[in-house]
Amino acid sequence: MKIKYLVLSVLLSLSLSACDRVAPEPSSQVVSIEDAYIRAMPSGQKVTALFMVMHNSSDIDRQFVSASSVASDKVELHEHKFVDGMMKMGQVKAIDLPKKSTAVLKPGGYHVMLIGLKKDLKVGEKVPVSFFFADGTMLDVQVPVSNKYLK
Amino acid sequence: MNKFLIPISILAVIGGLLIGSYLFSPKAPQPNIYVDPPGGDFTLKSDKGPVSLSDYEGKVVLLYFGYTYCPDVCPTALAQISSAFKVLTEDELAGVQGIFISIDPERDTTKKLATYAPFFHPKIIGVTGDKDNLAEIAKRYNVRYKKAEGATAADYLVDHTSFIFVLDKKGKISTFLPHAVPVDMAVETIRRLLAE
């Protein structure tokens, strides 16, 4: 009898202690993507850039690690560095999204590069893009093609 | 002891000090002289045949060196040139020309450039040439570029200096604008040169 209570109380305290070790919410639920757009390019262009604002509303640092889209063969994350007087673009493994902060991917800085466009993208067209985070979660966004930068 | 020893040694010391103070004094700092690149005429290929800078003598020319596999900086520069052109009046527009020189002839054919450049503005012409010709022209414009292979599925990227050159009506380099130049600054520069 006592053993049963002992076992029960051990189990109960175990489950109680597990309560404050709750798994953090998935990145896909706490990161929001705003103002995403893909730059419209001339016909026959094989690469273009996607820009957006990413906001991490959680208390934990997150990372944006990759993306994919049916519109292109490959998608990479890139940044620009001004090295030795030259604009140098380079692939990065991840873009940090520190807790409670906003990362802005804009021209001249970070961008998501779509490589090997399968067809010409028309202005206004909505392109499905999946954004992946370090914790394995994913966010799907319909990103419009914009030529606003030409206006 | 020689009676001249002491006066001579004193003179020597003074002399030494004088010479030393001249030799070792910090020289007045040389002004940092930036030498404008010589620029100058060039002839490259376009879809419609050879194009020379001198073809546009009498016009204000906006010149940019880049490549079409560049997803960010080059389209930004061309978009700024285009936006500036769109602000100009019809008469002013008739007095300007945009030239996009591709430093990546391996991938950017004249045919490709014929659709690329006008996408940004019909008054921008896309040209390229063989490696040696491009290298020679780039040198005169202080334009540097370097193929950056590996670490990307985009075949290769090209690091490059990124300025929009504004040439006066005589084809001489007047000023440089950064590729993300604010449109009104570009328009002001163009108008100033049109008035010359």
Tab-separated table of C-alpha atoms in Angstrom:
chain	number	residue	atom	x	y	z
A	1	MET	CA	0.000	0.000	0.000
A	2	LYS	CA	2.675	2.449	0.963
A	3	ILE	CA	4.666	1.507	-2.114
A	4	LYS	CA	1.718	2.343	-4.354
A	5	TYR	CA	1.434	5.794	-2.792
A	6	LEU	CA	5.163	6.212	-3.088
A	7	VAL	CA	5.105	5.338	-6.749
A	8	LEU	CA	2.104	7.593	-7.339
A	9	SER	CA	3.642	10.527	-5.593
A	10	VAL	CA	6.906	10.063	-7.446
A	11	LEU	CA	5.018	9.974	-10.721
A	12	LEU	CA	3.018	13.009	-9.739
A	13	SER	CA	6.069	15.047	-8.788
A	14	LEU	CA	7.797	13.967	-11.965
A	15	SER	CA	4.933	15.182	-14.096
A	16	LEU	CA	4.721	18.411	-12.115
A	17	SER	CA	8.407	19.105	-12.595
A	18	ALA	CA	7.975	18.444	-16.289
A	19	CYS	CA	5.482	21.269	-16.403
A	20	ASP	CA	8.063	24.018	-16.271
A	21	ARG	CA	10.182	22.304	-18.913
A	22	VAL	CA	7.597	23.010	-21.610
A	23	ALA	CA	8.993	22.748	-25.132
A	24	PRO	CA	9.470	26.218	-26.713
A	25	GLU	CA	6.892	27.136	-29.320
A	26	PRO	CA	7.893	26.297	-32.856
A	27	SER	CA	9.604	29.102	-34.762
A	28	SER	CA	6.944	28.955	-37.410
A	29	GLN	CA	4.451	30.154	-34.837
A	30	VAL	CA	6.415	33.017	-33.327
A	31	VAL	CA	8.162	34.390	-36.380
A	32	SER	CA	6.090	36.586	-38.624
A	33	ILE	CA	6.995	37.592	-42.141
A	34	GLU	CA	5.889	40.929	-43.503
A	35	ASP	CA	6.277	42.920	-46.697
A	36	ALA	CA	7.836	40.012	-48.550
A	37	TYR	CA	8.346	40.563	-52.269
A	38	ILE	CA	10.313	39.109	-55.131
A	39	ARG	CA	11.955	41.522	-57.535
A	40	ALA	CA	10.534	41.411	-61.044
A	41	MET	CA	13.303	40.922	-63.562
A	42	PRO	CA	13.693	41.046	-67.335
A	43	SER	CA	12.513	38.101	-69.375
A	44	GLY	CA	14.946	35.201	-69.433
A	45	GLN	CA	16.615	36.163	-66.164
A	46	LYS	CA	17.724	33.148	-64.189
A	47	VAL	CA	18.151	34.747	-60.779
A	48	THR	CA	16.285	37.210	-58.630
A	49	ALA	CA	16.094	38.368	-55.044
A	50	LEU	CA	13.435	38.133	-52.375
A	51	PHE	CA	13.287	40.716	-49.593
A	52	MET	CA	11.161	40.828	-46.425
A	53	VAL	CA	10.879	41.795	-42.789
A	54	MET	CA	11.068	38.941	-40.248
A	55	HIS	CA	9.894	39.516	-36.719
A	56	ASN	CA	10.669	37.151	-33.849
A	57	SER	CA	8.141	37.829	-31.102
A	58	SER	CA	9.406	35.120	-28.740
A	59	ASP	CA	11.887	35.160	-25.861
A	60	ILE	CA	14.243	32.780	-27.578
A	61	ASP	CA	16.783	33.479	-30.320
A	62	ARG	CA	15.778	31.848	-33.584
A	63	GLN	CA	17.473	31.281	-36.897
A	64	PHE	CA	16.230	31.377	-40.473
A	65	VAL	CA	18.270	28.683	-42.204
A	66	SER	CA	16.929	27.991	-45.647
A	67	ALA	CA	14.096	28.371	-48.098
A	68	SER	CA	12.692	26.609	-51.100
A	69	SER	CA	10.293	27.373	-53.884
A	70	VAL	CA	8.780	25.608	-56.843
A	71	ALA	CA	9.633	28.710	-58.876
A	72	SER	CA	13.375	28.047	-58.866
A	73	ASP	CA	15.832	25.179	-58.824
A	74	LYS	CA	17.525	26.441	-55.756
A	75	VAL	CA	17.136	29.065	-53.056
A	76	GLU	CA	20.010	30.452	-51.034
A	77	LEU	CA	20.483	33.024	-48.306
A	78	HIS	CA	22.953	35.737	-49.189
A	79	GLU	CA	24.485	38.814	-47.727
A	80	HIS	CA	26.518	41.687	-49.177
A	81	LYS	CA	29.890	42.761	-47.943
A	82	PHE	CA	31.858	45.726	-49.111
A	83	VAL	CA	35.332	44.254	-49.377
A	84	ASP	CA	38.337	45.969	-50.864
A	85	GLY	CA	36.117	48.501	-52.603
A	86	MET	CA	34.013	45.837	-54.254
A	87	MET	CA	30.493	44.665	-53.563
A	88	LYS	CA	30.827	41.023	-52.676
A	89	MET	CA	27.890	38.689	-52.304
A	90	GLY	CA	28.162	35.533	-50.293
A	91	GLN	CA	26.001	32.655	-49.191
A	92	VAL	CA	25.260	32.481	-45.480
A	93	LYS	CA	24.245	29.416	-43.479
A	94	ALA	CA	21.643	31.248	-41.468
A	95	ILE	CA	20.175	34.597	-40.701
A	96	ASP	CA	19.912	35.233	-36.971
A	97	LEU	CA	16.585	36.268	-35.552
A	98	PRO	CA	17.396	37.311	-31.979
A	99	LYS	CA	14.583	37.214	-29.424
A	100	LYS	CA	12.066	40.004	-29.636
A	101	SER	CA	13.689	41.564	-32.650
A	102	THR	CA	13.161	42.292	-36.299
A	103	ALA	CA	15.452	41.330	-39.169
A	104	VAL	CA	15.085	43.356	-42.344
A	105	LEU	CA	16.182	41.782	-45.600
A	106	LYS	CA	16.583	44.689	-47.985
A	107	PRO	CA	18.553	45.626	-51.107
A	108	GLY	CA	22.249	45.898	-50.367
A	109	GLY	CA	21.964	43.674	-47.315
A	110	TYR	CA	20.660	40.198	-46.758
A	111	HIS	CA	18.424	38.668	-49.370
A	112	VAL	CA	16.984	35.338	-50.323
A	113	MET	CA	18.304	34.507	-53.768
A	114	LEU	CA	16.217	32.461	-56.136
A	115	ILE	CA	18.551	30.645	-58.510
A	116	GLY	CA	17.530	28.923	-61.710
A	117	LEU	CA	14.108	30.442	-62.283
A	118	LYS	CA	11.969	27.919	-64.073
A	119	LYS	CA	10.006	30.524	-65.924
A	120	ASP	CA	9.585	34.295	-66.172
A	121	LEU	CA	7.816	35.654	-63.115
A	122	LYS	CA	5.082	38.148	-63.872
A	123	VAL	CA	4.501	41.258	-61.815
A	124	GLY	CA	1.729	40.594	-59.316
A	125	GLU	CA	2.135	36.820	-59.521
A	126	LYS	CA	2.129	35.118	-56.105
A	127	VAL	CA	4.991	32.688	-55.703
A	128	PRO	CA	4.802	30.019	-52.989
A	129	VAL	CA	7.975	30.049	-50.890
A	130	SER	CA	8.722	27.914	-47.824
A	131	PHE	CA	10.960	29.393	-45.149
A	132	PHE	CA	12.752	26.989	-42.799
A	133	PHE	CA	14.032	27.653	-39.298
A	134	ALA	CA	16.762	26.008	-37.242
A	135	ASP	CA	14.230	24.140	-35.141
A	136	GLY	CA	12.952	22.362	-38.207
A	137	THR	CA	9.692	24.231	-38.484
A	138	MET	CA	8.563	25.899	-41.635
A	139	LEU	CA	6.498	28.831	-42.786
A	140	ASP	CA	4.779	28.932	-46.166
A	141	VAL	CA	4.201	32.316	-47.714
A	142	GLN	CA	2.712	33.400	-51.024
A	143	VAL	CA	5.177	36.083	-52.059
A	144	PRO	CA	4.134	38.627	-54.695
A	145	VAL	CA	6.422	39.610	-57.557
A	146	SER	CA	6.908	43.353	-57.497
A	147	ASN	CA	8.469	45.967	-59.765
A	148	LYS	CA	8.025	48.733	-57.204
A	149	TYR	CA	11.748	49.322	-57.214
A	150	LEU	CA	11.452	50.549	-60.781
A	151	LYS	CA	8.929	53.225	-59.969
B	1	MET	CA	94.706	69.949	-25.483
B	2	ASN	CA	94.023	71.847	-28.677
B	3	LYS	CA	92.409	75.142	-27.728
B	4	PHE	CA	90.050	74.856	-30.631
B	5	LEU	CA	88.743	71.494	-29.485
B	6	ILE	CA	86.033	72.860	-27.281
B	7	PRO	CA	84.630	75.494	-29.660
B	8	ILE	CA	84.761	73.029	-32.556
B	9	SER	CA	82.942	70.349	-30.599
B	10	ILE	CA	80.320	72.871	-29.573
B	11	LEU	CA	79.875	73.896	-33.211
B	12	ALA	CA	79.693	70.247	-34.218
B	13	VAL	CA	77.017	69.548	-31.687
B	14	ILE	CA	75.003	72.605	-32.735
B	15	GLY	CA	75.503	71.727	-36.375
B	16	GLY	CA	74.412	68.176	-35.692
B	17	LEU	CA	71.347	69.365	-33.879
B	18	LEU	CA	70.387	71.713	-36.681
B	19	ILE	CA	70.842	69.099	-39.375
B	20	GLY	CA	69.052	66.484	-37.265
B	21	SER	CA	66.106	68.715	-36.552
B	22	TYR	CA	65.673	69.280	-40.245
B	23	LEU	CA	66.068	65.639	-41.212
B	24	PHE	CA	63.905	64.196	-38.496
B	25	SER	CA	61.150	66.786	-38.242
B	26	PRO	CA	57.764	65.482	-39.340
B	27	LYS	CA	57.102	66.536	-42.923
B	28	ALA	CA	53.925	68.456	-43.610
B	29	PRO	CA	51.300	65.800	-44.413
B	30	GLN	CA	50.796	65.360	-48.164
B	31	PRO	CA	47.218	66.029	-49.197
B	32	ASN	CA	45.458	62.769	-50.069
B	33	ILE	CA	45.434	63.134	-53.803
B	34	TYR	CA	42.710	61.076	-55.446
B	35	VAL	CA	43.361	60.828	-59.119
B	36	ASP	CA	40.223	60.630	-61.231
B	37	PRO	CA	40.369	57.655	-63.525
B	38	PRO	CA	40.976	58.767	-67.117
B	39	GLY	CA	37.871	57.081	-68.489
B	40	GLY	CA	37.679	57.769	-72.164
B	41	ASP	CA	36.116	56.344	-75.295
B	42	PHE	CA	35.483	52.671	-75.831
B	43	THR	CA	33.807	50.410	-78.360
B	44	LEU	CA	31.817	47.382	-77.270
B	45	LYS	CA	29.248	45.067	-78.828
B	46	SER	CA	25.496	45.265	-78.631
B	47	ASP	CA	22.741	43.286	-80.225
B	48	LYS	CA	22.519	45.925	-82.920
B	49	GLY	CA	26.228	46.136	-83.618
B	50	PRO	CA	29.204	48.002	-82.219
B	51	VAL	CA	28.540	50.787	-79.761
B	52	SER	CA	31.074	53.474	-78.907
B	53	LEU	CA	30.893	56.001	-76.133
B	54	SER	CA	31.677	58.655	-78.712
B	55	ASP	CA	28.404	57.758	-80.459
B	56	TYR	CA	26.765	59.686	-77.630
B	57	GLU	CA	28.925	62.777	-77.757
B	58	GLY	CA	26.816	65.771	-76.813
B	59	LYS	CA	24.730	63.699	-74.427
B	60	VAL	CA	25.028	63.151	-70.709
B	61	VAL	CA	25.834	59.472	-70.218
B	62	LEU	CA	25.178	57.314	-67.171
B	63	LEU	CA	27.477	54.314	-67.210
B	64	TYR	CA	27.310	51.222	-65.016
B	65	PHE	CA	29.457	48.092	-65.007
B	66	GLY	CA	27.723	44.933	-63.743
B	67	TYR	CA	26.352	41.557	-64.790
B	68	THR	CA	22.868	40.082	-65.181
B	69	TYR	CA	23.362	37.251	-62.686
B	70	CYS	CA	23.545	39.927	-60.028
B	71	PRO	CA	20.174	39.830	-58.216
B	72	ASP	CA	20.485	42.864	-56.025
B	73	VAL	CA	23.081	45.584	-56.594
B	74	CYS	CA	22.948	45.775	-60.408
B	75	PRO	CA	19.154	45.882	-60.689
B	76	THR	CA	19.179	48.497	-57.928
B	77	ALA	CA	21.639	50.685	-59.847
B	78	LEU	CA	19.735	50.311	-63.110
B	79	ALA	CA	16.459	50.982	-61.302
B	80	GLN	CA	17.889	54.214	-59.885
B	81	ILE	CA	19.095	55.315	-63.324
B	82	SER	CA	15.690	54.437	-64.722
B	83	SER	CA	13.823	56.309	-61.989
B	84	ALA	CA	15.997	59.372	-62.602
B	85	PHE	CA	15.299	59.191	-66.350
B	86	LYS	CA	11.575	58.994	-65.628
B	87	VAL	CA	11.699	62.301	-63.790
B	88	LEU	CA	13.273	64.124	-66.729
B	89	THR	CA	11.227	66.009	-69.279
B	90	GLU	CA	11.054	64.712	-72.833
B	91	ASP	CA	13.647	67.237	-73.990
B	92	GLU	CA	15.970	66.405	-71.127
B	93	LEU	CA	15.560	62.689	-71.783
B	94	ALA	CA	16.598	63.229	-75.396
B	95	GLY	CA	19.906	64.549	-74.069
B	96	VAL	CA	20.817	61.527	-71.949
B	97	GLN	CA	21.852	57.907	-72.477
B	98	GLY	CA	22.319	54.964	-70.127
B	99	ILE	CA	24.936	52.309	-70.806
B	100	PHE	CA	25.151	49.001	-68.953
B	101	ILE	CA	28.453	47.230	-69.520
B	102	SER	CA	28.439	43.569	-68.601
B	103	ILE	CA	31.723	42.358	-67.241
B	104	ASP	CA	30.506	38.764	-67.511
B	105	PRO	CA	30.598	38.037	-71.251
B	106	GLU	CA	30.606	34.289	-70.615
B	107	ARG	CA	26.984	34.375	-69.555
B	108	ASP	CA	25.779	37.756	-70.772
B	109	THR	CA	25.463	37.606	-74.534
B	110	THR	CA	24.496	40.684	-76.528
B	111	LYS	CA	21.161	38.980	-77.176
B	112	LYS	CA	20.519	38.598	-73.463
B	113	LEU	CA	21.539	42.186	-72.803
B	114	ALA	CA	19.091	43.337	-75.469
B	115	THR	CA	16.193	42.213	-73.247
B	116	TYR	CA	17.866	42.948	-69.919
B	117	ALA	CA	18.830	46.607	-70.166
B	118	PRO	CA	15.650	48.030	-71.752
B	119	PHE	CA	13.562	46.266	-69.092
B	120	PHE	CA	14.789	48.962	-66.742
B	121	HIS	CA	14.433	51.815	-69.216
B	122	PRO	CA	14.406	51.975	-73.010
B	123	LYS	CA	17.190	54.541	-72.887
B	124	ILE	CA	19.605	52.066	-71.344
B	125	ILE	CA	21.632	49.995	-73.758
B	126	GLY	CA	23.398	46.792	-72.725
B	127	VAL	CA	26.846	46.073	-74.132
B	128	THR	CA	29.702	43.706	-73.586
B	129	GLY	CA	32.872	42.549	-75.290
B	130	ASP	CA	35.711	40.105	-75.073
B	131	LYS	CA	37.663	39.718	-71.846
B	132	ASP	CA	40.695	41.709	-72.907
B	133	ASN	CA	38.702	44.632	-74.237
B	134	LEU	CA	36.599	44.761	-71.081
B	135	ALA	CA	39.659	44.551	-68.852
B	136	GLU	CA	41.292	47.443	-70.667
B	137	ILE	CA	38.202	49.638	-70.418
B	138	ALA	CA	37.613	48.699	-66.784
B	139	LYS	CA	41.152	49.690	-65.942
B	140	ARG	CA	40.639	53.168	-67.364
B	141	TYR	CA	37.498	53.534	-65.254
B	142	ASN	CA	39.058	52.102	-62.082
B	143	VAL	CA	36.457	49.370	-62.180
B	144	ARG	CA	37.506	46.140	-60.559
B	145	TYR	CA	35.744	42.841	-60.756
B	146	LYS	CA	36.584	39.319	-59.724
B	147	LYS	CA	34.927	36.019	-60.387
B	148	ALA	CA	33.908	34.391	-57.116
B	149	GLU	CA	33.519	30.671	-57.704
B	150	GLY	CA	32.155	28.023	-55.472
B	151	ALA	CA	29.789	28.087	-52.516
B	152	THR	CA	26.748	28.837	-54.629
B	153	ALA	CA	24.460	27.093	-57.055
B	154	ALA	CA	24.417	30.221	-59.206
B	155	ASP	CA	27.491	28.990	-61.065
B	156	TYR	CA	29.611	31.863	-59.938
B	157	LEU	CA	29.116	35.345	-58.645
B	158	VAL	CA	31.211	38.330	-59.578
B	159	ASP	CA	32.482	40.756	-56.969
B	160	HIS	CA	32.618	44.222	-58.468
B	161	THR	CA	33.085	47.886	-57.728
B	162	SER	CA	29.711	49.495	-57.913
B	163	PHE	CA	29.475	53.105	-59.004
B	164	ILE	CA	27.317	54.816	-61.572
B	165	PHE	CA	29.603	57.001	-63.672
B	166	VAL	CA	28.120	60.226	-64.929
B	167	LEU	CA	29.871	61.474	-68.044
B	168	ASP	CA	29.520	64.989	-69.371
B	169	LYS	CA	28.607	65.881	-72.941
B	170	LYS	CA	32.238	65.494	-73.972
B	171	GLY	CA	32.379	61.949	-72.646
B	172	LYS	CA	34.562	62.868	-69.708
B	173	ILE	CA	33.919	61.450	-66.227
B	174	SER	CA	32.208	64.168	-64.236
B	175	THR	CA	31.182	62.347	-61.096
B	176	PHE	CA	30.454	58.994	-59.456
B	177	LEU	CA	27.158	58.111	-57.862
B	178	PRO	CA	26.708	55.167	-55.492
B	179	HIS	CA	24.552	52.404	-56.914
B	180	ALA	CA	21.767	53.145	-54.432
B	181	VAL	CA	21.860	56.871	-55.149
B	182	PRO	CA	18.715	58.743	-54.151
B	183	VAL	CA	16.796	59.598	-57.300
B	184	ASP	CA	16.715	63.381	-56.795
B	185	MET	CA	20.476	63.459	-56.391
B	186	ALA	CA	20.889	61.641	-59.700
B	187	VAL	CA	18.412	63.973	-61.413
B	188	GLU	CA	20.198	67.041	-60.055
B	189	THR	CA	23.526	65.771	-61.357
B	190	ILE	CA	22.060	65.026	-64.778
B	191	ARG	CA	20.387	68.427	-65.052
B	192	ARG	CA	23.562	70.225	-64.038
B	193	LEU	CA	25.472	68.507	-66.819
B	194	LEU	CA	22.702	69.042	-69.354
B	195	ALA	CA	22.941	72.763	-68.659
B	196	GLU	CA	26.639	72.887	-69.422
